[in-house]
PDB file of C-alpha atoms and ligand atoms in Angstrom:
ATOM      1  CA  UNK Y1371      12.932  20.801  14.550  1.00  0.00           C
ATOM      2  CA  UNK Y1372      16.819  21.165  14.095  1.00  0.00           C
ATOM      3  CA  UNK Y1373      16.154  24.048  12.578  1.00  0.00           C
ATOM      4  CA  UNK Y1374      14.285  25.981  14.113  1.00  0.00           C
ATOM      5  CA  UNK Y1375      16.581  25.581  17.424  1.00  0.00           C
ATOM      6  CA  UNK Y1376      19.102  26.497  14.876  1.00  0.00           C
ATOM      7  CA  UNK Y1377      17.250  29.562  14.263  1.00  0.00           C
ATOM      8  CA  UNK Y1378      16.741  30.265  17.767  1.00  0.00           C
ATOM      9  CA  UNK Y1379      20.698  30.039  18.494  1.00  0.00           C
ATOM     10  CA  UNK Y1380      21.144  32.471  16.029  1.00  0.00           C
ATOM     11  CA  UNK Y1381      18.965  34.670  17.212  1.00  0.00           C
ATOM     12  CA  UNK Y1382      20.440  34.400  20.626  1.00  0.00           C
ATOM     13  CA  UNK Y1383      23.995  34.823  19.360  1.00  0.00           C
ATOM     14  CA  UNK Y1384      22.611  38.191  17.429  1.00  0.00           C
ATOM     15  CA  UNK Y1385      21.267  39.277  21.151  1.00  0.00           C
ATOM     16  CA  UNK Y1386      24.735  38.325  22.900  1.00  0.00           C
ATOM     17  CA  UNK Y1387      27.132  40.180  20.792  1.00  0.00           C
ATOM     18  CA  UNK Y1388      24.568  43.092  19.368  1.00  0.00           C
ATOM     19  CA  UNK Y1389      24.514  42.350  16.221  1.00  0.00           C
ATOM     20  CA  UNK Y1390      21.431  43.839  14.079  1.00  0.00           C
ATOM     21  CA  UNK Y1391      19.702  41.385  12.719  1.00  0.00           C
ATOM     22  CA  UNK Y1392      16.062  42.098  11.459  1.00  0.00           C
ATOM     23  CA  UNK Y1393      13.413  41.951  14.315  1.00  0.00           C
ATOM     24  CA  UNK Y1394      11.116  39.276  14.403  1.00  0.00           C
ATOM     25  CA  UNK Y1395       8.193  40.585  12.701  1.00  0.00           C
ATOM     26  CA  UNK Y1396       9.807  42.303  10.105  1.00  0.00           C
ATOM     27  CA  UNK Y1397      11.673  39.160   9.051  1.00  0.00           C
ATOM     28  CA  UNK Y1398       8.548  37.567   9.328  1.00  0.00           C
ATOM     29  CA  UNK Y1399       6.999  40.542   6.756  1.00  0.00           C
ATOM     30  CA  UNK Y1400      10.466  39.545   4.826  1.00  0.00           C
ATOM     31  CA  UNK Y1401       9.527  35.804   4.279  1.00  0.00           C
ATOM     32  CA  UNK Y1402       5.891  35.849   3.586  1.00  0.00           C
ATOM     33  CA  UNK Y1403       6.931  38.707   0.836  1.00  0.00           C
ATOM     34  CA  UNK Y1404       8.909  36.311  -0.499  1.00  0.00           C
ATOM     35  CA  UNK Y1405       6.426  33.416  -0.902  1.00  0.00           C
ATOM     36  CA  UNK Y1406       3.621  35.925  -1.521  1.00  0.00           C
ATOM     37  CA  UNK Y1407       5.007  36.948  -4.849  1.00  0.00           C
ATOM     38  CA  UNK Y1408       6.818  33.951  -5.845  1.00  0.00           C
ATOM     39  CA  UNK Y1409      10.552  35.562  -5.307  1.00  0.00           C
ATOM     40  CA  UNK Y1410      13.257  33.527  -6.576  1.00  0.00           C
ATOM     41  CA  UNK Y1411      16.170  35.083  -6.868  1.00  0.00           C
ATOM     42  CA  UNK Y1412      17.741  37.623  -4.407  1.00  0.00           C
ATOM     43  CA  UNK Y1413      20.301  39.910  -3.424  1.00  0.00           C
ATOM     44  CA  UNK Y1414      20.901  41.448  -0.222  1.00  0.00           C
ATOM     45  CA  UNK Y1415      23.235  44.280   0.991  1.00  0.00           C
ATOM     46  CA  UNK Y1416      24.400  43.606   4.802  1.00  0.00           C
ATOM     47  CA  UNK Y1417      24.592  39.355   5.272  1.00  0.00           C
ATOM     48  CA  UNK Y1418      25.629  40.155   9.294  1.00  0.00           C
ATOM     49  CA  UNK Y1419      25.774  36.540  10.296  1.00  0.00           C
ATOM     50  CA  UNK Y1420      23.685  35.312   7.883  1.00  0.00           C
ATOM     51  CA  UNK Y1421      20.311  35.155  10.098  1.00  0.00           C
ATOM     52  CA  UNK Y1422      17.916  37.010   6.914  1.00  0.00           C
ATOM     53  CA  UNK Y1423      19.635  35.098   4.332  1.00  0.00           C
ATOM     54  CA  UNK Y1424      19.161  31.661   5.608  1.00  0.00           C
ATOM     55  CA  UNK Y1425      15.150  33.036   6.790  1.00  0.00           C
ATOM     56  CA  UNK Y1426      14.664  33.887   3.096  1.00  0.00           C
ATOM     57  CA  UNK Y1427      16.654  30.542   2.004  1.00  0.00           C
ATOM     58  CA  UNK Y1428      13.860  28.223   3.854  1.00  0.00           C
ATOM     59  CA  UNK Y1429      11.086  29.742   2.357  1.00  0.00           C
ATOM     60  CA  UNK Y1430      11.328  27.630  -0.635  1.00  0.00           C
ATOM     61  CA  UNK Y1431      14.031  25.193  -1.663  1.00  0.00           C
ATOM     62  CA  UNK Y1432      14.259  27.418  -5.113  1.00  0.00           C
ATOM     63  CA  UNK Y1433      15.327  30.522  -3.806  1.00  0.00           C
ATOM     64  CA  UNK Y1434      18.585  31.246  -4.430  1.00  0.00           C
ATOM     65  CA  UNK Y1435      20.509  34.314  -2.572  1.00  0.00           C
ATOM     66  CA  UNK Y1436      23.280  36.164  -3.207  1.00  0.00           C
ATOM     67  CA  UNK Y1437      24.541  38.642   0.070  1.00  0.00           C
ATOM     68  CA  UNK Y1438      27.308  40.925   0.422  1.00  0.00           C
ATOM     69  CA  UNK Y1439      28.818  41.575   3.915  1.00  0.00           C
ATOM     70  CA  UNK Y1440      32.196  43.925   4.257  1.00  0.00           C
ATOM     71  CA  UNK Y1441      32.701  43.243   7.553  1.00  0.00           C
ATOM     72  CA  UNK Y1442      35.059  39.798   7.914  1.00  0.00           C
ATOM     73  CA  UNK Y1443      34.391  38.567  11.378  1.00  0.00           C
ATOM     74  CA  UNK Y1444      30.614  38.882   9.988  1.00  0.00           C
ATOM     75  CA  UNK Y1445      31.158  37.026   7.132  1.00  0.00           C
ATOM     76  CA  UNK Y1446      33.416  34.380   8.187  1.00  0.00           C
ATOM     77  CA  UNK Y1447      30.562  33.557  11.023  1.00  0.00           C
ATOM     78  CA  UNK Y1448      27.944  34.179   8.280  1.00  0.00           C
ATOM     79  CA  UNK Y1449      29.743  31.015   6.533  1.00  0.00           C
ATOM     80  CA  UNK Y1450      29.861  28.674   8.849  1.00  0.00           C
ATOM     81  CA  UNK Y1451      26.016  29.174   9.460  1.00  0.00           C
ATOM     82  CA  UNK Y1452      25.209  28.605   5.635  1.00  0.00           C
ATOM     83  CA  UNK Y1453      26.937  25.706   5.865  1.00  0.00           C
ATOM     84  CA  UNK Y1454      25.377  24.198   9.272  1.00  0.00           C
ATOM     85  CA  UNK Y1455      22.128  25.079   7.305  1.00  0.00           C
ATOM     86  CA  UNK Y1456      23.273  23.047   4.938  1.00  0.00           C
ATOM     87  CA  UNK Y1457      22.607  25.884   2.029  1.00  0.00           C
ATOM     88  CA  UNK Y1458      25.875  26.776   0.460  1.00  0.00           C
ATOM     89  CA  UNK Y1459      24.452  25.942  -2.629  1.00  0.00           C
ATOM     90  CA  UNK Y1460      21.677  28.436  -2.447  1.00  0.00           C
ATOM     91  CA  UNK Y1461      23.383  30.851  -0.726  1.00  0.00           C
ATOM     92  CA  UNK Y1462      26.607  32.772  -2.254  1.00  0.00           C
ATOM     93  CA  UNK Y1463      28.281  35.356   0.240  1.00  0.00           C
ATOM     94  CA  UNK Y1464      30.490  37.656  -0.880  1.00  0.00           C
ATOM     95  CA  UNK Y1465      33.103  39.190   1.346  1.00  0.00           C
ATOM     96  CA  UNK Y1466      33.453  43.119   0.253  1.00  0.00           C
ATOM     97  CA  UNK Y1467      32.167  46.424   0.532  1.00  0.00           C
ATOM     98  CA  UNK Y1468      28.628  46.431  -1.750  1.00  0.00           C
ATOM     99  CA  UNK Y1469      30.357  49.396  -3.422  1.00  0.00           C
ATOM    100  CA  UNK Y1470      33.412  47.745  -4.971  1.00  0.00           C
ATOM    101  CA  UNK Y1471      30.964  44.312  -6.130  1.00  0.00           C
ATOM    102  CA  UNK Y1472      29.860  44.551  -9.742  1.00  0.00           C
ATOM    103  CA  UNK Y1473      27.140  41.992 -10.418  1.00  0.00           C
ATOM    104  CA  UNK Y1474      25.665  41.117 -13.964  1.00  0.00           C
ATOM    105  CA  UNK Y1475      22.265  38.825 -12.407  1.00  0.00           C
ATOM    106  CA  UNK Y1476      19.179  40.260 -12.705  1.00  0.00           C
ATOM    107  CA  UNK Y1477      17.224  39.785  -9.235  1.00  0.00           C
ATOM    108  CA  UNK Y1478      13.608  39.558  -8.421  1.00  0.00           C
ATOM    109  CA  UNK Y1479      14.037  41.204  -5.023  1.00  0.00           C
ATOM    110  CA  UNK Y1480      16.783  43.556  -3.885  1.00  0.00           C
ATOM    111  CA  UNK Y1481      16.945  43.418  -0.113  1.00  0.00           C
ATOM    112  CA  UNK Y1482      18.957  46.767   1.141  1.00  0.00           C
ATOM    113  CA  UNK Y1483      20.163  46.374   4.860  1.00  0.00           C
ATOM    114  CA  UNK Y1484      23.584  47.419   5.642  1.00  0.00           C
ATOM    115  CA  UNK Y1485      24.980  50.869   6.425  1.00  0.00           C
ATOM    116  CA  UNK Y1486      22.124  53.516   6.694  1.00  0.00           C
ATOM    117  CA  UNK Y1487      22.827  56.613   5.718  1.00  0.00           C
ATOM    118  CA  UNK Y1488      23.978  54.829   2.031  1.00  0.00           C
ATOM    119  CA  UNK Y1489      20.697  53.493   1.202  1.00  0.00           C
ATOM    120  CA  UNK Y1490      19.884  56.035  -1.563  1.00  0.00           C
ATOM    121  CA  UNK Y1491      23.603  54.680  -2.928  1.00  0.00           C
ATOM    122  CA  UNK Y1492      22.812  51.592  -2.805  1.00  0.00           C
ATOM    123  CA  UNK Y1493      19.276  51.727  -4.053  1.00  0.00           C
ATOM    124  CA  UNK Y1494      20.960  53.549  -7.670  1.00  0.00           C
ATOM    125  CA  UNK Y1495      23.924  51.168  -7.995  1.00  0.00           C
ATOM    126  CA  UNK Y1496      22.233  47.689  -7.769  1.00  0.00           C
ATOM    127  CA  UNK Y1497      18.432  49.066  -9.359  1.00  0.00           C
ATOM    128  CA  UNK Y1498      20.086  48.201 -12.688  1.00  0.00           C
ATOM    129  CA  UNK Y1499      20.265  44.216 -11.062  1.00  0.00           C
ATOM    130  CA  UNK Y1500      16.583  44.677 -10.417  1.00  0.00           C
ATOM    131  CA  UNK Y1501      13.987  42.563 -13.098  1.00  0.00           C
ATOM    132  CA  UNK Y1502      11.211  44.679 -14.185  1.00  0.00           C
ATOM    133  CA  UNK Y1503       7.830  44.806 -11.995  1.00  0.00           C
ATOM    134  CA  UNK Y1504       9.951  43.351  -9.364  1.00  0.00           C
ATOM    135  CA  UNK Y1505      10.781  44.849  -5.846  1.00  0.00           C
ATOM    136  CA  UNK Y1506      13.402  46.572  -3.528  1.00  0.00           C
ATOM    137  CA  UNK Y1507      12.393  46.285  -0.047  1.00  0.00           C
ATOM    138  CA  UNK Y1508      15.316  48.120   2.383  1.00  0.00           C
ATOM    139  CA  UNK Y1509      14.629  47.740   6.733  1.00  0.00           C
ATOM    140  CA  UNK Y1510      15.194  50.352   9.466  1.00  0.00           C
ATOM    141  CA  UNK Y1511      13.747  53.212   8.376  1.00  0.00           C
ATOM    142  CA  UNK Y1512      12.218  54.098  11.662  1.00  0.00           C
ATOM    143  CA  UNK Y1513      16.484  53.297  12.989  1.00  0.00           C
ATOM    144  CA  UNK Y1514      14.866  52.198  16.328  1.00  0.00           C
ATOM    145  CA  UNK Y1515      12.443  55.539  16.751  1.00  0.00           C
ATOM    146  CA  UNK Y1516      14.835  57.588  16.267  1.00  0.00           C
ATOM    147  CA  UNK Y1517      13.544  58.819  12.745  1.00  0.00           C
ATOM    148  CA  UNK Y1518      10.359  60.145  14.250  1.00  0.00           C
ATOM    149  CA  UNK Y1519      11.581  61.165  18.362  1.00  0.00           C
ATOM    150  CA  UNK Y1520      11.920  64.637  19.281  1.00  0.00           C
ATOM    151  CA  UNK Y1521      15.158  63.211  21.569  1.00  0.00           C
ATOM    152  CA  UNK Y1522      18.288  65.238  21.772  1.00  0.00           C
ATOM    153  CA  UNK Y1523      20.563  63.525  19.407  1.00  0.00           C
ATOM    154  CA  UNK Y1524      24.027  63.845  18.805  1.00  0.00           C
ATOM    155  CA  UNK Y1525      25.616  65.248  15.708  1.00  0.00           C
ATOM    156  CA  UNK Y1526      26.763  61.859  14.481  1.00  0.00           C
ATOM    157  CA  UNK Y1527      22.932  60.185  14.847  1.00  0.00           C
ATOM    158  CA  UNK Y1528      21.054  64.045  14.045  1.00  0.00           C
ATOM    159  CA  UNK Y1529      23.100  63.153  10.247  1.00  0.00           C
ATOM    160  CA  UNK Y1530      22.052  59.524  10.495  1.00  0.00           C
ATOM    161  CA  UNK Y1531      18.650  60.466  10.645  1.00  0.00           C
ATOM    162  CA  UNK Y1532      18.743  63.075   8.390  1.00  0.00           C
ATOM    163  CA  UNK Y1533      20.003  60.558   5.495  1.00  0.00           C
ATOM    164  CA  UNK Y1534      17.145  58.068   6.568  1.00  0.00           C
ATOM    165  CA  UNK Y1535      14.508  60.785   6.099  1.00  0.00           C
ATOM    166  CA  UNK Y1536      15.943  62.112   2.877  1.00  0.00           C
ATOM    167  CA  UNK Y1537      15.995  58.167   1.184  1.00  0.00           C
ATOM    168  CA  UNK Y1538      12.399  58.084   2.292  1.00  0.00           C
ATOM    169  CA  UNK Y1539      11.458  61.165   0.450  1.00  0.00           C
ATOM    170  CA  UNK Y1540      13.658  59.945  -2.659  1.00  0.00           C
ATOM    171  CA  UNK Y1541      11.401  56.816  -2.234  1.00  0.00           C
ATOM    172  CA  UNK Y1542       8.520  58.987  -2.582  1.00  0.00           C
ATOM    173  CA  UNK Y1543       9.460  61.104  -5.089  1.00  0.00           C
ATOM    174  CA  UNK Y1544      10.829  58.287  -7.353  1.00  0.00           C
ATOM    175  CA  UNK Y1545       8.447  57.825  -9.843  1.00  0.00           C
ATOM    176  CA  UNK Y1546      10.282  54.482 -11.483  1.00  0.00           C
ATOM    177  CA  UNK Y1547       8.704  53.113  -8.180  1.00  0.00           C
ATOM    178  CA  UNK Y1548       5.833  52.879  -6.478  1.00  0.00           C
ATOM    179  CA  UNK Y1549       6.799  52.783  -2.604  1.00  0.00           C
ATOM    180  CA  UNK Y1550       4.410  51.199   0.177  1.00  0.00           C
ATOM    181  CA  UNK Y1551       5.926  52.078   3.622  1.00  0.00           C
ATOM    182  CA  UNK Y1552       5.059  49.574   6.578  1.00  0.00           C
ATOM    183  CA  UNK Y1553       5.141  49.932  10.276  1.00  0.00           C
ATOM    184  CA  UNK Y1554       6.640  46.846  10.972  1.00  0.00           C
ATOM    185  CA  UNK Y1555       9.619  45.758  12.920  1.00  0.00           C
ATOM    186  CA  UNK Y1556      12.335  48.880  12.497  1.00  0.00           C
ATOM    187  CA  UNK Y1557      10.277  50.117   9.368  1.00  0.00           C
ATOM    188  CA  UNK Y1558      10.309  48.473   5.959  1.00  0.00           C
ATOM    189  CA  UNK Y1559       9.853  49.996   2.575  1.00  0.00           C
ATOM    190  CA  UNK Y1560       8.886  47.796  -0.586  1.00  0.00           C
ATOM    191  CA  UNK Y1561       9.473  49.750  -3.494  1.00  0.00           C
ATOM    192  CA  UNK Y1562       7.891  47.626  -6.966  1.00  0.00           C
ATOM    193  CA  UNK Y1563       9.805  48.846 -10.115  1.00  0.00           C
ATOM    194  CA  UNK Y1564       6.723  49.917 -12.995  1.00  0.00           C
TER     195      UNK Y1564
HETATM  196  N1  SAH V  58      20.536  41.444   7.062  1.00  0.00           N
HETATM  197  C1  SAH V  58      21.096  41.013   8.344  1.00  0.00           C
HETATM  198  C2  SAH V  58      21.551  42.173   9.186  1.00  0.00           C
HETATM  199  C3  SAH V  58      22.533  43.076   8.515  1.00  0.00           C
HETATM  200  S1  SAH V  58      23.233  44.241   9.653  1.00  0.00           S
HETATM  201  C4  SAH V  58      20.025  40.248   9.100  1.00  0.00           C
HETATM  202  O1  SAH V  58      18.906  40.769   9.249  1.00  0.00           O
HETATM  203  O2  SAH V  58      20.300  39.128   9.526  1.00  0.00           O
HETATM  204  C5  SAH V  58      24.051  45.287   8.510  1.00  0.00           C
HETATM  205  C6  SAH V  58      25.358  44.729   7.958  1.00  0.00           C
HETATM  206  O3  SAH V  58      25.693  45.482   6.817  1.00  0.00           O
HETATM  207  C7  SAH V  58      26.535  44.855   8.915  1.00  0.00           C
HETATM  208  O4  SAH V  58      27.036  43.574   9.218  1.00  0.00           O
HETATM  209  C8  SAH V  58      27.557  45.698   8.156  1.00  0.00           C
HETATM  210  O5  SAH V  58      28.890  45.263   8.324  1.00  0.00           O
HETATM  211  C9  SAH V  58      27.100  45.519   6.719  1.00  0.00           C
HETATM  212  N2  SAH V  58      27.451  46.622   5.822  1.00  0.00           N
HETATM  213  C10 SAH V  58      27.287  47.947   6.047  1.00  0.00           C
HETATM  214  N3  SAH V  58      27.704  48.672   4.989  1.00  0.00           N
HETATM  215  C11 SAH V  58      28.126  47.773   4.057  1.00  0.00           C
HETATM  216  C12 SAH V  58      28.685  47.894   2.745  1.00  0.00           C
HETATM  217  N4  SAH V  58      28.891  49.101   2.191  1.00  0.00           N
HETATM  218  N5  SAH V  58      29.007  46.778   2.078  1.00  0.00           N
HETATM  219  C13 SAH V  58      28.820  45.553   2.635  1.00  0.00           C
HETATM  220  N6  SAH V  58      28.302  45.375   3.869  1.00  0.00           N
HETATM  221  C14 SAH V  58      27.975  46.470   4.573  1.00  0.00           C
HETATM  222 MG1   MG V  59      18.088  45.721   9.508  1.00  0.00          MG
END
């Protein structure tokens, strides 16, 4: 019961000060993933506050996280909410840009979520943390309709949405991979390493 209105705060707190937390059915696409397939160990680009991280932590008192956030106001909030959780011990954060971190773990599920016009970057720095016949799933690729709108878009989002459309056709044409792409919340790819 404590947490779930735990949740809920979070949630709200997201809402109040905008920050982009995954939408409710694609984090709950995110955690039934997870116990689907039996994921243990993760890593996750983009912590924000720490709202997915702690959803994936309470799927399963095994699962252990590790999530990168550059921004420090983000991360400093996204500790204190591990800890209330009471999952520091699950739950590593690491305060940098993904770019600069150099991991050795091998992962079972590589959750991509932070800046999007990098997610082809990211996808070919951290695949090498990936275990084999295991999965990469990355969220927004619809970038809230903007992907598929005929809108007017500025320069700034036209490029935005031109690097979301070319890491979904590297998806596709990356035969390492086979890529399912699902409607769901702001569009979520799972990509399962052969
Ligand atoms: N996964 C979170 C939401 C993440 S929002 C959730 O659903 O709860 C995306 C976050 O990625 C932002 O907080 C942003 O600061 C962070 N980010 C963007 N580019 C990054 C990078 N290169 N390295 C680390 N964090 C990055
Ligand atoms: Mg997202």
């Amino acid at each position: 019961m404590f947490t779930i209105f735990r949740l809920w705060l979070l949630e709200k707190y997201a809402k109040k000060y905008d920050i982009p937390i995954m939408q409710k059915d694609g984090i709950q696409f995110l955690t039934n993933f997870i116990k689907d397939n039996n994921i243990k160990n993760i890593l996750e680009i983009g912590t924000a506050i720490g709202y997915s991280a702690i959803k994936m932590a309470l799927v399963d008192n095994n699962i252990n996280i590790v999530s990168i956030e550059r921004d420090e106001d983000r991360y400093n909030k996204a500790v204190k909410n591990v800890k209330k959780f009471k999952l520091n011990d699950r739950i590593r954060l690491i305060k940098d840009d993904a770019f600069n971190v150099e991991l050795n773990d091998k992962f079972d599920l590589i959750f991509i979520d932070a800046a999007k016009a990098q997610s082809i970057k990211f996808f070919n720095k951290f695949e090498k943390n990936l275990n084999k016949n295991k999965y990469i799933i990355t969220d927004n690729l619809k970038f809230h309709g903007l992907v598929e709108s005929d809108e007017i878009l500025s320069k700034n989002l036209r490029q935005l949405v031109k690097k979301i459309k070319d890491y979904i056709q590297f998806l596709k044409e990356n035969n390492n991979y086979e890529t399912t792409f699902y409607n769901i919340g702001d569009g979520i790819s799972v990509s399962k390493k052969r």
